[in-house]
Coordinates of C-alpha atoms and ligand atoms in Angstrom, one line a residue:
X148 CA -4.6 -10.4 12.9
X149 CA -4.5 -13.7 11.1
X150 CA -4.2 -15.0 7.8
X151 CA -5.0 -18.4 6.5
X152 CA -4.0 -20.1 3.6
X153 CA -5.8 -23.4 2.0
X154 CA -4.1 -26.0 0.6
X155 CA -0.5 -26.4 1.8
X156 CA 1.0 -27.3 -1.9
X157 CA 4.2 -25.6 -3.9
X158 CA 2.3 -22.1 -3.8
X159 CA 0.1 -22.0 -0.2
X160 CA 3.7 -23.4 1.3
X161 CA 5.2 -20.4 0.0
X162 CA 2.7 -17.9 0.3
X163 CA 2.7 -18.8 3.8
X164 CA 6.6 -18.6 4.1
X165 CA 6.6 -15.0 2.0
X166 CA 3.8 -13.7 4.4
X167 CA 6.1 -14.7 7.9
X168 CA 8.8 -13.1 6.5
X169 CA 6.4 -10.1 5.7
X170 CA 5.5 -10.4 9.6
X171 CA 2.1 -9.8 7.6
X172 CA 0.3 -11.3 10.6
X173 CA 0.5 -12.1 13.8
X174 CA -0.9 -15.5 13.0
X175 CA -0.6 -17.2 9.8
X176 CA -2.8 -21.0 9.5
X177 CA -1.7 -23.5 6.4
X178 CA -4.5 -25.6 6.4
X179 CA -4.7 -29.2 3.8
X180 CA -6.9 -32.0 3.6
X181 CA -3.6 -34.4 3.6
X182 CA -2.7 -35.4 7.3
X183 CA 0.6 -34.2 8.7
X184 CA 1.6 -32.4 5.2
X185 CA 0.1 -28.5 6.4
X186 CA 1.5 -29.2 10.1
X187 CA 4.9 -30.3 8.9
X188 CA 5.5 -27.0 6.6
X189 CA 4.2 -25.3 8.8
X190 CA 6.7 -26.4 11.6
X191 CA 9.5 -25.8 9.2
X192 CA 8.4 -22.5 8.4
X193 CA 8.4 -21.6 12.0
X194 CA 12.1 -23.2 12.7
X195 CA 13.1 -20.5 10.4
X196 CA 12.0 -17.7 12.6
X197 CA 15.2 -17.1 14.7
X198 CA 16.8 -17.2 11.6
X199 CA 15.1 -14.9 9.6
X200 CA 14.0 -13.0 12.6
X201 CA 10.2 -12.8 12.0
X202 CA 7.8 -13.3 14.8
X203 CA 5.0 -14.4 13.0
X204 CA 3.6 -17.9 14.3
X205 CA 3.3 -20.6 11.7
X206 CA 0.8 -23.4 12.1
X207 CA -0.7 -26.0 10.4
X208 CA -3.9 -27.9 10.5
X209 CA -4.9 -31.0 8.8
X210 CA -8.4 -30.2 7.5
X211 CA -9.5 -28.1 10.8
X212 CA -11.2 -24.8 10.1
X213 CA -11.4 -23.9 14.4
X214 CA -8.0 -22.5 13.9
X215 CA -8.9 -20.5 10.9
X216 CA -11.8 -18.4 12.8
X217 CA -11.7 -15.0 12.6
X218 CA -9.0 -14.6 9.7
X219 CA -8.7 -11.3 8.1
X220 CA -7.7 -12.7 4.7
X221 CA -7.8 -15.9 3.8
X222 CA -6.1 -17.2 0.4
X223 CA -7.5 -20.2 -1.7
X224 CA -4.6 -22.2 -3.0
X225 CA -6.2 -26.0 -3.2
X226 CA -7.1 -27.5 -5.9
X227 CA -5.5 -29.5 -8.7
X228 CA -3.5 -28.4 -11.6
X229 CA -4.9 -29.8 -15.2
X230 CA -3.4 -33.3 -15.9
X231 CA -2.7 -34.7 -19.5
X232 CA -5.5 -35.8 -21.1
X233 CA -8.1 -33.8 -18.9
X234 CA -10.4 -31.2 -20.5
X235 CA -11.0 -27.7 -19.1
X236 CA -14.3 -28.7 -18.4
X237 CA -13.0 -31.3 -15.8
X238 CA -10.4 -29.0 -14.4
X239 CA -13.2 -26.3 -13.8
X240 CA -15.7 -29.3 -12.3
X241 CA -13.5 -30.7 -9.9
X242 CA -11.3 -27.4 -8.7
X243 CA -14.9 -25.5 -8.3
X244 CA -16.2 -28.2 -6.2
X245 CA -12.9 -28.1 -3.9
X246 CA -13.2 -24.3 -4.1
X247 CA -17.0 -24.6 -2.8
X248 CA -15.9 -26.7 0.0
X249 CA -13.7 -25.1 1.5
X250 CA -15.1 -21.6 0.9
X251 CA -18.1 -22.7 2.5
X252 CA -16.0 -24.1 5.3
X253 CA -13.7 -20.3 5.9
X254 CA -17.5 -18.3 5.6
X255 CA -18.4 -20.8 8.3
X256 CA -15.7 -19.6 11.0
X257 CA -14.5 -15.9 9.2
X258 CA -18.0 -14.2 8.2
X259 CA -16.7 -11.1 7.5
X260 CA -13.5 -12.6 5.9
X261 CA -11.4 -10.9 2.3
X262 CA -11.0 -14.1 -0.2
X263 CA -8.1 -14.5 -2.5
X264 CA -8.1 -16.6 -4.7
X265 CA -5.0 -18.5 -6.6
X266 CA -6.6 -21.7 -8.0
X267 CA -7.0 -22.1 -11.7
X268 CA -8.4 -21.3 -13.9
X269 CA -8.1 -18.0 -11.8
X270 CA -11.5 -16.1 -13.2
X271 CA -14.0 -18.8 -12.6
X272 CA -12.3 -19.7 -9.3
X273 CA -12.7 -16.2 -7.8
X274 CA -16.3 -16.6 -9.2
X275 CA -17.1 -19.8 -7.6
X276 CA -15.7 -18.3 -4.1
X277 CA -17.8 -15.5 -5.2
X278 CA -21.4 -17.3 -5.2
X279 CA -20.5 -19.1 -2.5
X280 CA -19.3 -17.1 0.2
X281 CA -21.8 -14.3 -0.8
X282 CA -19.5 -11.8 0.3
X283 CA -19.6 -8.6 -1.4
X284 CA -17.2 -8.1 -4.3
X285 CA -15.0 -6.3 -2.7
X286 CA -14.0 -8.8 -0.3
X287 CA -13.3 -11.8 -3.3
X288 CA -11.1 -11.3 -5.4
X289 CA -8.3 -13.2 -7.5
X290 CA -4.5 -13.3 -7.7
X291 CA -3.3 -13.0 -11.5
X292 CA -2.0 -9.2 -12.3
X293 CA 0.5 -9.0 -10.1
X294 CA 2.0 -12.5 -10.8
X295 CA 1.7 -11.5 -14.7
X296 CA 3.1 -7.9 -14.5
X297 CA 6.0 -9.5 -12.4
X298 CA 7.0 -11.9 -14.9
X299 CA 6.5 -8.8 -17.5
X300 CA 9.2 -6.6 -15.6
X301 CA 11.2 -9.3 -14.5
X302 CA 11.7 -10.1 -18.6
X303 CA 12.0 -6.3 -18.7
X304 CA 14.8 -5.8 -16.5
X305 CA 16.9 -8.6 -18.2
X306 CA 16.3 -7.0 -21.3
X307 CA 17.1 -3.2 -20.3
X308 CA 19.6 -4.6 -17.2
X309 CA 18.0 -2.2 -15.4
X310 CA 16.7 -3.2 -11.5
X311 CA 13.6 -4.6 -11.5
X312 CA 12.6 -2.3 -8.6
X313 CA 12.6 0.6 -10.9
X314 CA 10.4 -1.0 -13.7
X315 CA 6.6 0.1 -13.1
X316 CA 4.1 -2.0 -15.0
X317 CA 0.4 -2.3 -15.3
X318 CA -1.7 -5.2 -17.0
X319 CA -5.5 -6.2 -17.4
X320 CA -7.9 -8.8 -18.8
X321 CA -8.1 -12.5 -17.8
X322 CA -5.0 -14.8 -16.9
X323 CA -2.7 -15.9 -19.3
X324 CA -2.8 -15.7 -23.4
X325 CA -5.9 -13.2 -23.2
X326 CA -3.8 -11.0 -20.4
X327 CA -4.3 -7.6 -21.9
X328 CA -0.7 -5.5 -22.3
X329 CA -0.8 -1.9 -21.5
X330 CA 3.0 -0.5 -23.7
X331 CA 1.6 2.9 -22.6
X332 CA 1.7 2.5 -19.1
X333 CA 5.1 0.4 -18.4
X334 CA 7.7 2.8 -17.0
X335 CA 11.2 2.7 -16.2
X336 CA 11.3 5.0 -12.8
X337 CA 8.9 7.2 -15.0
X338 CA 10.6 7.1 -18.4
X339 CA 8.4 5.3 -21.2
X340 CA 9.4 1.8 -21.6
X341 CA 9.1 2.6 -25.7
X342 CA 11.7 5.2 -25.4
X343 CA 13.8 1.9 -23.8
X344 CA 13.2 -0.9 -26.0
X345 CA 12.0 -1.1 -29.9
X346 CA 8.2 -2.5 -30.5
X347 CA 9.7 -5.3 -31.8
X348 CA 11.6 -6.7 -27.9
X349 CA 8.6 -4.9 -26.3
X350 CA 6.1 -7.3 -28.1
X351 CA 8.5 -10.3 -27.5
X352 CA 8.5 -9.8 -24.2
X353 CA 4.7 -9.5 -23.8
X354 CA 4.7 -12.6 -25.7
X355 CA 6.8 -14.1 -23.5
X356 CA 4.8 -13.1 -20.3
X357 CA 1.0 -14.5 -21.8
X358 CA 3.0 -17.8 -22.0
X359 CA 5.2 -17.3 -18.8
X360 CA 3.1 -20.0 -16.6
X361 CA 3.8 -22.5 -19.9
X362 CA 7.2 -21.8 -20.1
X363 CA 7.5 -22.6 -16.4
X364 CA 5.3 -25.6 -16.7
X365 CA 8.0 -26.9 -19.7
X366 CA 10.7 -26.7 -17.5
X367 CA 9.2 -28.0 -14.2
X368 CA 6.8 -30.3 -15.6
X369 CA 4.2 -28.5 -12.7
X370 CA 2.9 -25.2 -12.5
X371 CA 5.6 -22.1 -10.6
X372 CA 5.1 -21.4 -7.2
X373 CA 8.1 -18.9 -6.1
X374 CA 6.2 -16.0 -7.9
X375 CA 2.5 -17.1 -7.4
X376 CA 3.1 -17.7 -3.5
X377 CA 4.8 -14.2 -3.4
X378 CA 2.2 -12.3 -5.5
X379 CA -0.9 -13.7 -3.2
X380 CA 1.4 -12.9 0.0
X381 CA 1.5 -9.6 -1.5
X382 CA -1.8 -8.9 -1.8
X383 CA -2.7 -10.3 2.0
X384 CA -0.4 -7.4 2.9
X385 CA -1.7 -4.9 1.3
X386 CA -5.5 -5.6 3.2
X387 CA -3.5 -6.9 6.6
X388 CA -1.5 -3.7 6.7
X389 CA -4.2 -1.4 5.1
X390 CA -1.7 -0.3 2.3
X391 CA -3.7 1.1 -0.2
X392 CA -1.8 -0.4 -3.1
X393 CA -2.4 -0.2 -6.4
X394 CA -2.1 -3.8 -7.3
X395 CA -4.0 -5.7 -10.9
X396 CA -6.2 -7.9 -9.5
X397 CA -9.0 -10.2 -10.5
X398 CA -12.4 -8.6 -9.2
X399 CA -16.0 -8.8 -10.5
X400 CA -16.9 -5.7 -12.8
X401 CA -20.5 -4.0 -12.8
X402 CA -19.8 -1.5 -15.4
X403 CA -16.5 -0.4 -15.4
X404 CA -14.8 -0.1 -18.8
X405 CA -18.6 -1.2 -20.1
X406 CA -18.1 -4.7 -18.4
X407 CA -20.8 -6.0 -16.9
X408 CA -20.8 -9.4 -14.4
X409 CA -17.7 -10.7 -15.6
X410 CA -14.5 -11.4 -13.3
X411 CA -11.3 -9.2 -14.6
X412 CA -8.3 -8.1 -14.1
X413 CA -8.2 -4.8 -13.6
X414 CA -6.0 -1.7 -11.3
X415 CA -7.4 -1.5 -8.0
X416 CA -6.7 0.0 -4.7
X417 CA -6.5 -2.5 -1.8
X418 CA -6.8 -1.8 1.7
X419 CA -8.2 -3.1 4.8
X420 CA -11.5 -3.1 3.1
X421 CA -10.6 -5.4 0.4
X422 CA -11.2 -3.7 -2.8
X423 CA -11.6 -0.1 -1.9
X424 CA -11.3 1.8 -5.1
X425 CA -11.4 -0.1 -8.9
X426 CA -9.3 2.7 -11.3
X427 CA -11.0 3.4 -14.7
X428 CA -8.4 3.9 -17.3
X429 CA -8.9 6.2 -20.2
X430 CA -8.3 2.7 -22.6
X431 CA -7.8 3.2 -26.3
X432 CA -9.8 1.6 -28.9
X433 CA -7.6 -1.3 -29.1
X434 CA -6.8 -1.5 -25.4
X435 CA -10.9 -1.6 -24.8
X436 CA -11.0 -4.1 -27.7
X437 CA -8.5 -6.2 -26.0
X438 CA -10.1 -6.2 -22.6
X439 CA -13.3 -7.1 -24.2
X440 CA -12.1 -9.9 -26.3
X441 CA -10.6 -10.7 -22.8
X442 CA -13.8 -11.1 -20.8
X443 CA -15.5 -12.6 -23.2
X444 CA -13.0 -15.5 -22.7
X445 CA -13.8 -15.6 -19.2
X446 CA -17.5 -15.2 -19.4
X447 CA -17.1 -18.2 -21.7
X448 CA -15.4 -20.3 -18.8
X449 CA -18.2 -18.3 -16.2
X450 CA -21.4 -19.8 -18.1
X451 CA -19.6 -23.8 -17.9
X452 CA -19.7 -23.2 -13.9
X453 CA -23.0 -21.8 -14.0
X454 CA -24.5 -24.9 -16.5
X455 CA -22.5 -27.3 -14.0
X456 CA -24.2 -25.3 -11.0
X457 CA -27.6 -25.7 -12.2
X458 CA -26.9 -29.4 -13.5
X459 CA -25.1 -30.6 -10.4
X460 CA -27.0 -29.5 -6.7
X461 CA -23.7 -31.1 -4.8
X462 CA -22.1 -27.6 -6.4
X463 CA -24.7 -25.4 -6.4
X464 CA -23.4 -22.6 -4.2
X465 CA -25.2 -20.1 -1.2
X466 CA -25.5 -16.9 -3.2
Ligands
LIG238 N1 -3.5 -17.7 -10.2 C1 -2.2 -18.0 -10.6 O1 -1.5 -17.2 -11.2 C2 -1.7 -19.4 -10.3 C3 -0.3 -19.6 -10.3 C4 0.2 -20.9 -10.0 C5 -0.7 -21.9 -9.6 N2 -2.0 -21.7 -9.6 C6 -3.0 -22.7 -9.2 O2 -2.9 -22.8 -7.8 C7 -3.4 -24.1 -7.4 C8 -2.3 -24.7 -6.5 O3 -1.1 -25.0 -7.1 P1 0.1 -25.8 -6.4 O4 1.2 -25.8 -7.4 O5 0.3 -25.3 -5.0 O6 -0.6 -27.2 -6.4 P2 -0.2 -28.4 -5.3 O7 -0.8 -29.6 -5.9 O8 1.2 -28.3 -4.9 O9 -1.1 -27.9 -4.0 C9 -2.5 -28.0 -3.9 C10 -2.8 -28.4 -2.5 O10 -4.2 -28.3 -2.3 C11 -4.6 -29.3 -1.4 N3 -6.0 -29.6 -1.5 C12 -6.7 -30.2 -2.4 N4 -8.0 -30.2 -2.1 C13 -8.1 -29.6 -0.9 C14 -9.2 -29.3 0.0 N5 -10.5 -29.6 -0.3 N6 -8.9 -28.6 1.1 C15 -7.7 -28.2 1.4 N7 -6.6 -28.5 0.6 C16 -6.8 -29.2 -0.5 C17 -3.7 -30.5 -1.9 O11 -3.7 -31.5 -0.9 C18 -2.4 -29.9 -2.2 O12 -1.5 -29.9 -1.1 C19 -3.6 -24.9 -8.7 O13 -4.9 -24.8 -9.1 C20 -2.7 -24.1 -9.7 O14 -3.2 -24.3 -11.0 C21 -2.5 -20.4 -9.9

């Protein structure tokens, strides 16, 4: 069993670190286009076996997909975060032509690979690897949800000072400010979170979680990566290990909750075949408002990729 992650920055670094210490493979591959940078995390990575007693080998490649043939998961991580000054329509152009490129290199030596994909902005990302790999939707998918509903109970737990182990917490819709809250379904250990906390911390909190990636960014000056590496490591375990967990993920919808061709996040069951069950929620009216307003936001960002697809042929995809 192997695993691959591409681009060996603050969150494939990590992702690759959480997954060995997971022993989520036997085999995990950092691969980056910068010489020596994949190789040397990689090599640290793997100095840390004996110590933290996983058996896992580590190893990095500068640019060479040979060593990622045959991965049962391979996780997108490359691209650039959005500088000052540059539009969203730059940020899409040049992330989806890194994403084509290397997506088209992983279908080249894993056929019958599952994609996940972490690169922003997350949606259209997990679109572009979409149309190019022309794998089924099952098998692409992107990594949002479960960084978004961990911020969510993390904030949660400080609030209640309560474990975060025991807070459950679902959420849909796209990434970010149009992430799509879902009060009815957070639980502590099965107790409603509203019994916990007033509607006034609640919607503070969710607040807080849309704008959690900001609030980081204020801090760091750069995007997180502690909580993004460890939600996409998740995810590879659940498909590696055939766990069947109920993770929020990013997937293409053809019909569910009346969505049609649009990338969302939504409750799914993932196992060894990627995506094996999407969960339809019995949504409210202003839950299935929310989730629309949300996809229309990402069909929005969907249609710039398609106009820069047909536009530019060095992008146009496979599929
Ligand atoms: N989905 C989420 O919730 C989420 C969370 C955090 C970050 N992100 C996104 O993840 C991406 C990575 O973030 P980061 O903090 O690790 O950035 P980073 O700059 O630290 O790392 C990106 C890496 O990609 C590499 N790269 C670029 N082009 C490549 C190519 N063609 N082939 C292989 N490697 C290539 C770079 O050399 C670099 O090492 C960004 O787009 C960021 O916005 C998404």
């Amino acid at each position: 069993m192997k695993i691959s992650v591409i681009g060996a920055g603050n969150v494939g670094a990590t992702c690759a670190r959480v997954l060995a210490l997971k022993d989520a493979a036997s085999e995990i591959i950092l691969l980056d286009i910068v010489k020596g940078m994949a190789e040397g995390k990689a090599l640290d990575i793997w100095q840390s076996a004996p110590i933290d007693r996983f058996n896992a080998r580590v190893k990095g490649v500068t640019n060479d997909y040979n060593a990622t043939e045959d991965s049962t998961v391979v996780v997108i991580t490359s691209g650039i975060p959005r500088k000052p000054g540059m539009s969203r329509d730059d940020l899409i152009n040049t992330n989806a032509d890194i994403v084509k490129k290397v997506t088209e290199n992983v279908m080249k030596h894993s056929p019958c690979t599952t994609i996940i994909v972490v690169s922003n902005p997350l949606d259209v990302m997990t679109y572009q690897a979409y149309l190019t790999s022309g794998l089924p939707r099952t098998r692409v998918m992107g990594m949002a949800g479960v960084l978004d509903a961990g911020r969510y109970r993390a904030f949660l737990a400080d609030e209640l000072n309560i474990s975060p182990k025991d807070i459950q917490a679902l959420l849909m819709g796209g990434h970010g400010d149009t992430m799509v809250p879902l009060p009815r379904y957070t639980t502590v250990h099965g107790i409603p979170v509203t019994e916990l906390v007033t509607k006034e911390t609640l919607n503070a909190i969710i607040e807080r979680t849309k704008f959690g990636g900001g609030e980081l960014v204020k801090l760091m000056g750069t995007s997180a990566w502690y909580a993004p590496g460890s939600a996409a490591a998740r995810m590879a375990e659940a498909i590696t290990r055939n766990q069947k967990r109920l993770l929020p993920v990013c997937v293409k919808l053809e019909g569910e909750y009346g969505i049609n061709d649009t990338f969302v996040g939504i409750p799914v069951v993932l196992g060894r075949n990627g995506v094996e069950r999407i969960i339809e929620l019995k949504l409210n009216n202003e839950e299935k408002g929310l989730l629309q307003k949300s996809a229309n936001s990402v069909k929005e960002l969907m249609d710039i990729l398609d106009k820069m697809r047909s536009r530019t042929p060095q992008i146009k995809g496979s599929a």
